[in-house]
Amino acid sequence: AHRPPAHSTTSSQTPTALGLTRSSLTPAHSPTMVFDLWTDDKAPNNGAHGDPFLASPKPRAQQDRPPAPPSLGRQGSCAGPMVKLLLGRTGADFLLLLEETDGAAHWQTRSWSEGGVPAALAAKLEKMRTKNHHVNEVSFGAAGEWFVHGVDAGGTSTFSWWDSAFAASRQLRKWTALPESRLHVAFGDEGRWLILQGHNGFCGAEHVAAGLQKRIRKLHDAKGTIGVVRLLPGGAYFIADSQGSQWAGLGGEVAAELARRGDKVCSAPGEPSIAAGEVLDVAVGADGSWVVLREHWFRASA
């Protein structure tokens, strides 16, 4: 079926110290706007699944920005790049981002399987590579939905693109126009979706798991920080946040791996063992393939 062309937005930013960026419209340490958009009685429905929107967002104040995520090591490595991994239909359908450094320089390595991600997303990632743009956030869904958010080589402008057939395209247009550097989109099956903005702003499809909705509302009310959310096959989910992590709908080996605590790992013979660390992210394919990423280790299905 034909899908409409991608939608895109841009916003100008000014560089700050240490190579970070902050919108020129927002002074340092200003409150971050967050939004509770999970009620279905405040605005007309939009999208094939009757997903709710809110016409007038309710602001909450948060005085600092989310902490930078810790580095993630490769299996067999005690130190390494930050890893972002998404799986598609199978474990062979993947999108992988590595944040790498040699101590002096920093760079991003991207790879994906041919046909494993939406063609429009692959084309956009390739174009960003040729322009030396950095990818901050990227995601795709089972129905061909996709989203990517990045910054130019000079750190002066941010860019967001997405499949305009996405049910929450209107909300993305609102939030990408705001002077906020962090925007995370999660896609699930059966039309489930979730958008996170700033520390704990959110909106999502009303048929996202009730347990996840409850957790996010609690974090929002407590002015906590949401790190990552994954909407996984079959309505399952994983969330890592300032209060720890939570998951539901997962069974078998991946559930057992997520429940493991206190593991010690070693990068090579003769090297000292270190703690594998807390679970930071999980990727699950539609065929049940999985990868669990921890602070200093990962494990994957056979």
PDB file of C-alpha atoms in Angstrom:
ATOM      1  CA  ALA A   1       0.000   0.000   0.000  1.00  0.00           C
ATOM      2  CA  HIS A   2       1.166   3.533  -0.759  1.00  0.00           C
ATOM      3  CA  ARG A   3       2.410   5.509   2.244  1.00  0.00           C
ATOM      4  CA  PRO A   4       2.489   9.327   2.200  1.00  0.00           C
ATOM      5  CA  PRO A   5       5.906  11.037   2.104  1.00  0.00           C
ATOM      6  CA  ALA A   6       7.819  11.664   5.282  1.00  0.00           C
ATOM      7  CA  HIS A   7       7.129  14.744   7.323  1.00  0.00           C
ATOM      8  CA  SER A   8      10.030  16.762   8.683  1.00  0.00           C
ATOM      9  CA  THR A   9      10.730  19.681  11.003  1.00  0.00           C
ATOM     10  CA  THR A  10      13.855  21.588  11.911  1.00  0.00           C
ATOM     11  CA  SER A  11      14.806  23.920  14.744  1.00  0.00           C
ATOM     12  CA  SER A  12      17.869  26.070  15.295  1.00  0.00           C
ATOM     13  CA  GLN A  13      20.018  25.595  18.373  1.00  0.00           C
ATOM     14  CA  THR A  14      23.118  27.223  19.824  1.00  0.00           C
ATOM     15  CA  PRO A  15      26.101  25.160  21.053  1.00  0.00           C
ATOM     16  CA  THR A  16      26.947  25.066  24.742  1.00  0.00           C
ATOM     17  CA  ALA A  17      30.012  23.792  26.561  1.00  0.00           C
ATOM     18  CA  LEU A  18      31.257  20.231  26.094  1.00  0.00           C
ATOM     19  CA  GLY A  19      29.644  19.958  22.692  1.00  0.00           C
ATOM     20  CA  LEU A  20      26.116  19.782  24.066  1.00  0.00           C
ATOM     21  CA  THR A  21      23.308  21.815  22.543  1.00  0.00           C
ATOM     22  CA  ARG A  22      20.526  23.906  23.971  1.00  0.00           C
ATOM     23  CA  SER A  23      17.820  25.779  22.139  1.00  0.00           C
ATOM     24  CA  SER A  24      18.567  29.456  21.657  1.00  0.00           C
ATOM     25  CA  LEU A  25      15.025  30.146  22.842  1.00  0.00           C
ATOM     26  CA  THR A  26      15.515  28.542  26.256  1.00  0.00           C
ATOM     27  CA  PRO A  27      17.976  29.726  28.969  1.00  0.00           C
ATOM     28  CA  ALA A  28      20.019  27.196  30.915  1.00  0.00           C
ATOM     29  CA  HIS A  29      18.143  25.388  33.708  1.00  0.00           C
ATOM     30  CA  SER A  30      14.748  26.653  32.529  1.00  0.00           C
ATOM     31  CA  PRO A  31      11.743  24.399  33.253  1.00  0.00           C
ATOM     32  CA  THR A  32      11.064  21.639  30.759  1.00  0.00           C
ATOM     33  CA  MET A  33       7.469  21.448  29.616  1.00  0.00           C
ATOM     34  CA  VAL A  34       5.862  18.053  30.053  1.00  0.00           C
ATOM     35  CA  PHE A  35       2.429  16.934  28.983  1.00  0.00           C
ATOM     36  CA  ASP A  36      -0.133  14.436  30.150  1.00  0.00           C
ATOM     37  CA  LEU A  37      -1.983  13.417  26.995  1.00  0.00           C
ATOM     38  CA  TRP A  38      -3.378  10.007  27.877  1.00  0.00           C
ATOM     39  CA  THR A  39      -6.990  10.957  28.402  1.00  0.00           C
ATOM     40  CA  ASP A  40      -9.514  10.381  25.652  1.00  0.00           C
ATOM     41  CA  ASP A  41     -12.160  12.946  26.612  1.00  0.00           C
ATOM     42  CA  LYS A  42     -10.349  16.238  25.956  1.00  0.00           C
ATOM     43  CA  ALA A  43      -9.952  16.349  22.186  1.00  0.00           C
ATOM     44  CA  PRO A  44     -11.309  14.697  19.063  1.00  0.00           C
ATOM     45  CA  ASN A  45      -9.928  11.302  18.133  1.00  0.00           C
ATOM     46  CA  ASN A  46      -7.356  11.104  15.367  1.00  0.00           C
ATOM     47  CA  GLY A  47      -6.015   8.051  13.581  1.00  0.00           C
ATOM     48  CA  ALA A  48      -7.264   4.620  12.649  1.00  0.00           C
ATOM     49  CA  HIS A  49      -7.258   3.363  16.243  1.00  0.00           C
ATOM     50  CA  GLY A  50      -9.089   6.269  17.856  1.00  0.00           C
ATOM     51  CA  ASP A  51      -5.918   7.497  19.563  1.00  0.00           C
ATOM     52  CA  PRO A  52      -6.543  10.371  21.990  1.00  0.00           C
ATOM     53  CA  PHE A  53      -5.060  13.852  21.793  1.00  0.00           C
ATOM     54  CA  LEU A  54      -5.241  16.783  24.156  1.00  0.00           C
ATOM     55  CA  ALA A  55      -5.893  20.274  22.825  1.00  0.00           C
ATOM     56  CA  SER A  56      -4.399  22.153  25.803  1.00  0.00           C
ATOM     57  CA  PRO A  57      -1.366  20.437  27.386  1.00  0.00           C
ATOM     58  CA  LYS A  58      -0.912  20.751  31.146  1.00  0.00           C
ATOM     59  CA  PRO A  59       2.619  21.944  31.973  1.00  0.00           C
ATOM     60  CA  ARG A  60       4.780  20.571  34.742  1.00  0.00           C
ATOM     61  CA  ALA A  61       8.151  21.997  35.768  1.00  0.00           C
ATOM     62  CA  GLN A  62      11.405  20.036  35.889  1.00  0.00           C
ATOM     63  CA  GLN A  63      14.532  21.948  36.779  1.00  0.00           C
ATOM     64  CA  ASP A  64      17.278  19.848  35.228  1.00  0.00           C
ATOM     65  CA  ARG A  65      17.807  17.815  32.084  1.00  0.00           C
ATOM     66  CA  PRO A  66      17.920  13.995  31.981  1.00  0.00           C
ATOM     67  CA  PRO A  67      21.316  12.470  32.819  1.00  0.00           C
ATOM     68  CA  ALA A  68      23.364  11.102  29.953  1.00  0.00           C
ATOM     69  CA  PRO A  69      22.912   7.321  29.620  1.00  0.00           C
ATOM     70  CA  PRO A  70      25.862   5.201  30.766  1.00  0.00           C
ATOM     71  CA  SER A  71      28.053   3.449  28.253  1.00  0.00           C
ATOM     72  CA  LEU A  72      27.124  -0.058  27.201  1.00  0.00           C
ATOM     73  CA  GLY A  73      29.822  -2.617  26.521  1.00  0.00           C
ATOM     74  CA  ARG A  74      29.819  -5.362  23.932  1.00  0.00           C
ATOM     75  CA  GLN A  75      29.569  -8.923  25.173  1.00  0.00           C
ATOM     76  CA  GLY A  76      33.068  -9.744  26.391  1.00  0.00           C
ATOM     77  CA  SER A  77      33.990  -6.106  26.946  1.00  0.00           C
ATOM     78  CA  CYS A  78      34.073  -4.117  30.167  1.00  0.00           C
ATOM     79  CA  ALA A  79      34.055  -0.761  28.385  1.00  0.00           C
ATOM     80  CA  GLY A  80      32.630   0.200  25.072  1.00  0.00           C
ATOM     81  CA  PRO A  81      30.192   2.338  23.119  1.00  0.00           C
ATOM     82  CA  MET A  82      26.652   3.168  23.934  1.00  0.00           C
ATOM     83  CA  VAL A  83      24.419   0.789  22.005  1.00  0.00           C
ATOM     84  CA  LYS A  84      20.962   1.264  20.554  1.00  0.00           C
ATOM     85  CA  LEU A  85      19.419  -1.830  18.977  1.00  0.00           C
ATOM     86  CA  LEU A  86      16.014  -2.429  17.385  1.00  0.00           C
ATOM     87  CA  LEU A  87      14.774  -5.752  15.993  1.00  0.00           C
ATOM     88  CA  GLY A  88      12.115  -6.261  13.323  1.00  0.00           C
ATOM     89  CA  ARG A  89      10.377  -9.421  12.157  1.00  0.00           C
ATOM     90  CA  THR A  90      13.362 -11.630  13.102  1.00  0.00           C
ATOM     91  CA  GLY A  91      16.699 -11.340  14.822  1.00  0.00           C
ATOM     92  CA  ALA A  92      18.230 -10.841  11.375  1.00  0.00           C
ATOM     93  CA  ASP A  93      16.128  -7.693  10.822  1.00  0.00           C
ATOM     94  CA  PHE A  94      17.889  -5.045  12.864  1.00  0.00           C
ATOM     95  CA  LEU A  95      18.972  -1.438  13.245  1.00  0.00           C
ATOM     96  CA  LEU A  96      22.115  -0.815  15.320  1.00  0.00           C
ATOM     97  CA  LEU A  97      23.646   2.478  16.496  1.00  0.00           C
ATOM     98  CA  LEU A  98      27.004   2.574  18.297  1.00  0.00           C
ATOM     99  CA  GLU A  99      28.397   5.640  20.059  1.00  0.00           C
ATOM    100  CA  GLU A 100      32.147   5.080  19.916  1.00  0.00           C
ATOM    101  CA  THR A 101      35.264   6.813  21.199  1.00  0.00           C
ATOM    102  CA  ASP A 102      39.002   6.249  21.259  1.00  0.00           C
ATOM    103  CA  GLY A 103      39.490   8.697  24.101  1.00  0.00           C
ATOM    104  CA  ALA A 104      40.167  11.630  21.819  1.00  0.00           C
ATOM    105  CA  ALA A 105      37.499  11.505  19.127  1.00  0.00           C
ATOM    106  CA  HIS A 106      33.845  10.484  19.232  1.00  0.00           C
ATOM    107  CA  TRP A 107      31.810   9.096  16.371  1.00  0.00           C
ATOM    108  CA  GLN A 108      28.631   7.199  15.608  1.00  0.00           C
ATOM    109  CA  THR A 109      28.495   3.930  13.661  1.00  0.00           C
ATOM    110  CA  ARG A 110      25.173   2.867  12.122  1.00  0.00           C
ATOM    111  CA  SER A 111      24.237  -0.389  10.477  1.00  0.00           C
ATOM    112  CA  TRP A 112      21.021  -2.105   9.488  1.00  0.00           C
ATOM    113  CA  SER A 113      19.937  -5.194   7.613  1.00  0.00           C
ATOM    114  CA  GLU A 114      18.819  -4.817   4.020  1.00  0.00           C
ATOM    115  CA  GLY A 115      15.037  -4.902   3.996  1.00  0.00           C
ATOM    116  CA  GLY A 116      14.972  -5.100   7.781  1.00  0.00           C
ATOM    117  CA  VAL A 117      13.889  -1.482   8.294  1.00  0.00           C
ATOM    118  CA  PRO A 118      11.422   0.665   6.313  1.00  0.00           C
ATOM    119  CA  ALA A 119      12.978   1.765   3.032  1.00  0.00           C
ATOM    120  CA  ALA A 120      12.218   5.437   3.665  1.00  0.00           C
ATOM    121  CA  LEU A 121      13.992   5.283   7.029  1.00  0.00           C
ATOM    122  CA  ALA A 122      17.020   3.572   5.507  1.00  0.00           C
ATOM    123  CA  ALA A 123      17.190   6.285   2.837  1.00  0.00           C
ATOM    124  CA  LYS A 124      16.961   9.037   5.452  1.00  0.00           C
ATOM    125  CA  LEU A 125      19.700   7.455   7.583  1.00  0.00           C
ATOM    126  CA  GLU A 126      21.934   7.204   4.537  1.00  0.00           C
ATOM    127  CA  LYS A 127      21.319  10.860   3.699  1.00  0.00           C
ATOM    128  CA  MET A 128      22.142  11.839   7.290  1.00  0.00           C
ATOM    129  CA  ARG A 129      25.378   9.870   7.024  1.00  0.00           C
ATOM    130  CA  THR A 130      26.465  11.743   3.889  1.00  0.00           C
ATOM    131  CA  LYS A 131      25.803  15.053   5.667  1.00  0.00           C
ATOM    132  CA  ASN A 132      27.541  13.904   8.864  1.00  0.00           C
ATOM    133  CA  HIS A 133      24.397  14.364  10.950  1.00  0.00           C
ATOM    134  CA  HIS A 134      24.230  12.629  14.310  1.00  0.00           C
ATOM    135  CA  VAL A 135      21.197  10.426  15.078  1.00  0.00           C
ATOM    136  CA  ASN A 136      19.813  11.106  18.556  1.00  0.00           C
ATOM    137  CA  GLU A 137      16.682   8.969  18.365  1.00  0.00           C
ATOM    138  CA  VAL A 138      15.398   6.434  15.835  1.00  0.00           C
ATOM    139  CA  SER A 139      12.606   3.871  15.824  1.00  0.00           C
ATOM    140  CA  PHE A 140      10.395   1.875  13.480  1.00  0.00           C
ATOM    141  CA  GLY A 141       7.284  -0.265  13.752  1.00  0.00           C
ATOM    142  CA  ALA A 142       5.819  -3.450  12.367  1.00  0.00           C
ATOM    143  CA  ALA A 143       3.436  -1.603  10.039  1.00  0.00           C
ATOM    144  CA  GLY A 144       6.172   0.489   8.426  1.00  0.00           C
ATOM    145  CA  GLU A 145       6.025   3.464  10.806  1.00  0.00           C
ATOM    146  CA  TRP A 146       9.314   5.214  11.515  1.00  0.00           C
ATOM    147  CA  PHE A 147      10.844   8.231  13.238  1.00  0.00           C
ATOM    148  CA  VAL A 148      14.343   9.731  13.356  1.00  0.00           C
ATOM    149  CA  HIS A 149      15.638  12.759  15.235  1.00  0.00           C
ATOM    150  CA  GLY A 150      19.148  14.139  14.807  1.00  0.00           C
ATOM    151  CA  VAL A 151      21.482  17.120  14.901  1.00  0.00           C
ATOM    152  CA  ASP A 152      23.772  18.580  12.261  1.00  0.00           C
ATOM    153  CA  ALA A 153      27.569  18.310  12.374  1.00  0.00           C
ATOM    154  CA  GLY A 154      27.937  21.765  13.871  1.00  0.00           C
ATOM    155  CA  GLY A 155      25.412  21.138  16.632  1.00  0.00           C
ATOM    156  CA  THR A 156      23.397  24.199  15.573  1.00  0.00           C
ATOM    157  CA  SER A 157      20.199  22.646  14.200  1.00  0.00           C
ATOM    158  CA  THR A 158      18.050  19.646  15.017  1.00  0.00           C
ATOM    159  CA  PHE A 159      16.034  17.650  12.502  1.00  0.00           C
ATOM    160  CA  SER A 160      13.074  15.301  12.840  1.00  0.00           C
ATOM    161  CA  TRP A 161      11.526  13.149  10.129  1.00  0.00           C
ATOM    162  CA  TRP A 162       8.792  10.544  10.300  1.00  0.00           C
ATOM    163  CA  ASP A 163       6.305   8.577   8.245  1.00  0.00           C
ATOM    164  CA  SER A 164       3.403  10.983   7.897  1.00  0.00           C
ATOM    165  CA  ALA A 165       0.908   8.095   7.917  1.00  0.00           C
ATOM    166  CA  PHE A 166       1.704   7.731  11.638  1.00  0.00           C
ATOM    167  CA  ALA A 167      -1.457   8.317  13.689  1.00  0.00           C
ATOM    168  CA  ALA A 168       0.261  10.818  16.029  1.00  0.00           C
ATOM    169  CA  SER A 169       1.811  12.940  13.284  1.00  0.00           C
ATOM    170  CA  ARG A 170      -0.087  15.988  14.550  1.00  0.00           C
ATOM    171  CA  GLN A 171       1.371  15.657  18.043  1.00  0.00           C
ATOM    172  CA  LEU A 172       4.874  15.172  16.653  1.00  0.00           C
ATOM    173  CA  ARG A 173       4.532  18.390  14.682  1.00  0.00           C
ATOM    174  CA  LYS A 174       3.695  20.193  17.930  1.00  0.00           C
ATOM    175  CA  TRP A 175       6.514  18.730  19.972  1.00  0.00           C
ATOM    176  CA  THR A 176       9.258  18.957  17.354  1.00  0.00           C
ATOM    177  CA  ALA A 177       8.495  22.673  17.134  1.00  0.00           C
ATOM    178  CA  LEU A 178       9.308  23.101  20.838  1.00  0.00           C
ATOM    179  CA  PRO A 179      12.851  24.022  21.971  1.00  0.00           C
ATOM    180  CA  GLU A 180      13.499  20.607  23.516  1.00  0.00           C
ATOM    181  CA  SER A 181      16.334  18.341  22.475  1.00  0.00           C
ATOM    182  CA  ARG A 182      14.919  15.016  23.639  1.00  0.00           C
ATOM    183  CA  LEU A 183      12.084  13.284  21.774  1.00  0.00           C
ATOM    184  CA  HIS A 184      11.591   9.502  21.883  1.00  0.00           C
ATOM    185  CA  VAL A 185       9.009   7.535  19.886  1.00  0.00           C
ATOM    186  CA  ALA A 186       8.171   3.859  20.474  1.00  0.00           C
ATOM    187  CA  PHE A 187       6.118   1.779  18.053  1.00  0.00           C
ATOM    188  CA  GLY A 188       4.373  -1.460  18.979  1.00  0.00           C
ATOM    189  CA  ASP A 189       2.208  -3.918  17.111  1.00  0.00           C
ATOM    190  CA  GLU A 190      -1.545  -3.545  16.513  1.00  0.00           C
ATOM    191  CA  GLY A 191      -1.239   0.240  16.270  1.00  0.00           C
ATOM    192  CA  ARG A 192       0.309   0.839  19.695  1.00  0.00           C
ATOM    193  CA  TRP A 193       2.558   3.885  19.984  1.00  0.00           C
ATOM    194  CA  LEU A 194       4.085   6.142  22.605  1.00  0.00           C
ATOM    195  CA  ILE A 195       5.812   9.518  22.387  1.00  0.00           C
ATOM    196  CA  LEU A 196       8.067  10.785  25.197  1.00  0.00           C
ATOM    197  CA  GLN A 197       9.153  14.414  25.383  1.00  0.00           C
ATOM    198  CA  GLY A 198      11.684  15.869  27.798  1.00  0.00           C
ATOM    199  CA  HIS A 199      11.937  14.174  31.186  1.00  0.00           C
ATOM    200  CA  ASN A 200       8.481  12.672  31.427  1.00  0.00           C
ATOM    201  CA  GLY A 201       6.097  14.273  28.965  1.00  0.00           C
ATOM    202  CA  PHE A 202       4.087  11.649  27.132  1.00  0.00           C
ATOM    203  CA  CYS A 203       1.192  10.787  24.927  1.00  0.00           C
ATOM    204  CA  GLY A 204       0.181   7.427  23.549  1.00  0.00           C
ATOM    205  CA  ALA A 205      -2.416   5.148  22.073  1.00  0.00           C
ATOM    206  CA  GLU A 206      -5.160   4.328  24.536  1.00  0.00           C
ATOM    207  CA  HIS A 207      -4.608   0.572  24.077  1.00  0.00           C
ATOM    208  CA  VAL A 208      -1.006   0.664  25.329  1.00  0.00           C
ATOM    209  CA  ALA A 209      -0.697  -1.732  28.308  1.00  0.00           C
ATOM    210  CA  ALA A 210      -2.445  -0.427  31.422  1.00  0.00           C
ATOM    211  CA  GLY A 211       0.540  -1.277  33.618  1.00  0.00           C
ATOM    212  CA  LEU A 212       2.815   0.902  31.497  1.00  0.00           C
ATOM    213  CA  GLN A 213       0.328   3.767  31.511  1.00  0.00           C
ATOM    214  CA  LYS A 214       0.164   3.561  35.306  1.00  0.00           C
ATOM    215  CA  ARG A 215       3.956   3.590  35.659  1.00  0.00           C
ATOM    216  CA  ILE A 216       4.381   6.591  33.365  1.00  0.00           C
ATOM    217  CA  ARG A 217       1.619   8.538  35.119  1.00  0.00           C
ATOM    218  CA  LYS A 218       3.319   7.850  38.458  1.00  0.00           C
ATOM    219  CA  LEU A 219       6.677   9.083  37.147  1.00  0.00           C
ATOM    220  CA  HIS A 220       5.000  12.136  35.649  1.00  0.00           C
ATOM    221  CA  ASP A 221       3.319  13.023  38.948  1.00  0.00           C
ATOM    222  CA  ALA A 222       6.600  12.526  40.857  1.00  0.00           C
ATOM    223  CA  LYS A 223       8.553  14.599  38.281  1.00  0.00           C
ATOM    224  CA  GLY A 224      10.759  11.594  37.620  1.00  0.00           C
ATOM    225  CA  THR A 225      12.745  10.833  34.475  1.00  0.00           C
ATOM    226  CA  ILE A 226      11.766   8.268  31.849  1.00  0.00           C
ATOM    227  CA  GLY A 227      14.864   6.803  30.206  1.00  0.00           C
ATOM    228  CA  VAL A 228      13.631   4.384  27.564  1.00  0.00           C
ATOM    229  CA  VAL A 229      10.370   2.625  26.741  1.00  0.00           C
ATOM    230  CA  ARG A 230      10.001  -0.310  24.343  1.00  0.00           C
ATOM    231  CA  LEU A 231       6.631  -1.498  23.072  1.00  0.00           C
ATOM    232  CA  LEU A 232       7.291  -5.156  22.297  1.00  0.00           C
ATOM    233  CA  PRO A 233       5.415  -7.829  20.327  1.00  0.00           C
ATOM    234  CA  GLY A 234       2.107  -9.061  21.719  1.00  0.00           C
ATOM    235  CA  GLY A 235       1.499  -5.958  23.827  1.00  0.00           C
ATOM    236  CA  ALA A 236       4.559  -6.576  26.028  1.00  0.00           C
ATOM    237  CA  TYR A 237       6.679  -3.656  27.209  1.00  0.00           C
ATOM    238  CA  PHE A 238       9.880  -2.621  28.961  1.00  0.00           C
ATOM    239  CA  ILE A 239      10.614   0.684  30.698  1.00  0.00           C
ATOM    240  CA  ALA A 240      13.783   1.956  32.382  1.00  0.00           C
ATOM    241  CA  ASP A 241      13.434   5.131  34.432  1.00  0.00           C
ATOM    242  CA  SER A 242      14.619   6.994  37.514  1.00  0.00           C
ATOM    243  CA  GLN A 243      12.833   4.473  39.746  1.00  0.00           C
ATOM    244  CA  GLY A 244      14.393   1.382  38.138  1.00  0.00           C
ATOM    245  CA  SER A 245      12.859  -0.802  35.444  1.00  0.00           C
ATOM    246  CA  GLN A 246       9.642  -2.716  34.800  1.00  0.00           C
ATOM    247  CA  TRP A 247       8.429  -5.135  32.150  1.00  0.00           C
ATOM    248  CA  ALA A 248       5.384  -7.239  31.432  1.00  0.00           C
ATOM    249  CA  GLY A 249       4.129  -9.654  28.803  1.00  0.00           C
ATOM    250  CA  LEU A 250       7.511 -11.341  28.345  1.00  0.00           C
ATOM    251  CA  GLY A 251       8.152 -14.978  29.134  1.00  0.00           C
ATOM    252  CA  GLY A 252      10.718 -17.708  28.752  1.00  0.00           C
ATOM    253  CA  GLU A 253      14.413 -16.933  28.464  1.00  0.00           C
ATOM    254  CA  VAL A 254      14.098 -13.192  27.970  1.00  0.00           C
ATOM    255  CA  ALA A 255      12.022 -12.819  31.156  1.00  0.00           C
ATOM    256  CA  ALA A 256      14.549 -14.925  33.065  1.00  0.00           C
ATOM    257  CA  GLU A 257      17.388 -12.768  31.761  1.00  0.00           C
ATOM    258  CA  LEU A 258      15.643  -9.551  32.745  1.00  0.00           C
ATOM    259  CA  ALA A 259      15.124 -10.924  36.259  1.00  0.00           C
ATOM    260  CA  ARG A 260      18.792 -11.797  36.780  1.00  0.00           C
ATOM    261  CA  ARG A 261      20.625  -9.753  39.419  1.00  0.00           C
ATOM    262  CA  GLY A 262      24.213  -9.472  40.573  1.00  0.00           C
ATOM    263  CA  ASP A 263      25.903 -11.206  37.623  1.00  0.00           C
ATOM    264  CA  LYS A 264      29.669 -10.814  37.318  1.00  0.00           C
ATOM    265  CA  VAL A 265      31.289 -10.715  33.883  1.00  0.00           C
ATOM    266  CA  CYS A 266      34.831 -10.689  32.580  1.00  0.00           C
ATOM    267  CA  SER A 267      36.009  -9.202  29.301  1.00  0.00           C
ATOM    268  CA  ALA A 268      38.915 -11.606  28.743  1.00  0.00           C
ATOM    269  CA  PRO A 269      40.916 -14.346  30.508  1.00  0.00           C
ATOM    270  CA  GLY A 270      42.921 -12.837  33.326  1.00  0.00           C
ATOM    271  CA  GLU A 271      40.866  -9.672  33.474  1.00  0.00           C
ATOM    272  CA  PRO A 272      39.044  -8.815  36.727  1.00  0.00           C
ATOM    273  CA  SER A 273      35.335  -9.473  36.878  1.00  0.00           C
ATOM    274  CA  ILE A 274      32.879  -6.607  37.099  1.00  0.00           C
ATOM    275  CA  ALA A 275      29.167  -6.352  37.687  1.00  0.00           C
ATOM    276  CA  ALA A 276      27.091  -6.706  34.526  1.00  0.00           C
ATOM    277  CA  GLY A 277      24.923  -3.873  35.807  1.00  0.00           C
ATOM    278  CA  GLU A 278      21.262  -3.021  35.530  1.00  0.00           C
ATOM    279  CA  VAL A 279      19.168  -3.652  32.430  1.00  0.00           C
ATOM    280  CA  LEU A 280      19.156  -0.526  30.268  1.00  0.00           C
ATOM    281  CA  ASP A 281      17.271  -1.705  27.201  1.00  0.00           C
ATOM    282  CA  VAL A 282      15.774  -4.763  25.524  1.00  0.00           C
ATOM    283  CA  ALA A 283      15.038  -5.600  21.894  1.00  0.00           C
ATOM    284  CA  VAL A 284      12.584  -8.331  20.890  1.00  0.00           C
ATOM    285  CA  GLY A 285      11.769  -9.451  17.351  1.00  0.00           C
ATOM    286  CA  ALA A 286       8.361 -10.620  16.176  1.00  0.00           C
ATOM    287  CA  ASP A 287       9.759 -14.171  16.000  1.00  0.00           C
ATOM    288  CA  GLY A 288      10.809 -14.104  19.671  1.00  0.00           C
ATOM    289  CA  SER A 289      14.481 -13.272  19.101  1.00  0.00           C
ATOM    290  CA  TRP A 290      15.806 -11.035  21.866  1.00  0.00           C
ATOM    291  CA  VAL A 291      18.773  -9.048  23.144  1.00  0.00           C
ATOM    292  CA  VAL A 292      19.078  -7.644  26.674  1.00  0.00           C
ATOM    293  CA  LEU A 293      21.516  -4.738  27.099  1.00  0.00           C
ATOM    294  CA  ARG A 294      23.067  -4.010  30.480  1.00  0.00           C
ATOM    295  CA  GLU A 295      25.530  -1.367  31.611  1.00  0.00           C
ATOM    296  CA  HIS A 296      28.580  -3.542  30.872  1.00  0.00           C
ATOM    297  CA  TRP A 297      27.260  -6.628  29.108  1.00  0.00           C
ATOM    298  CA  PHE A 298      24.590  -8.079  26.911  1.00  0.00           C
ATOM    299  CA  ARG A 299      22.978 -11.443  26.312  1.00  0.00           C
ATOM    300  CA  ALA A 300      21.027 -12.610  23.296  1.00  0.00           C
ATOM    301  CA  SER A 301      18.844 -15.512  22.224  1.00  0.00           C
ATOM    302  CA  ALA A 302      20.515 -18.332  20.325  1.00  0.00           C
TER     303      ALA A 302
END
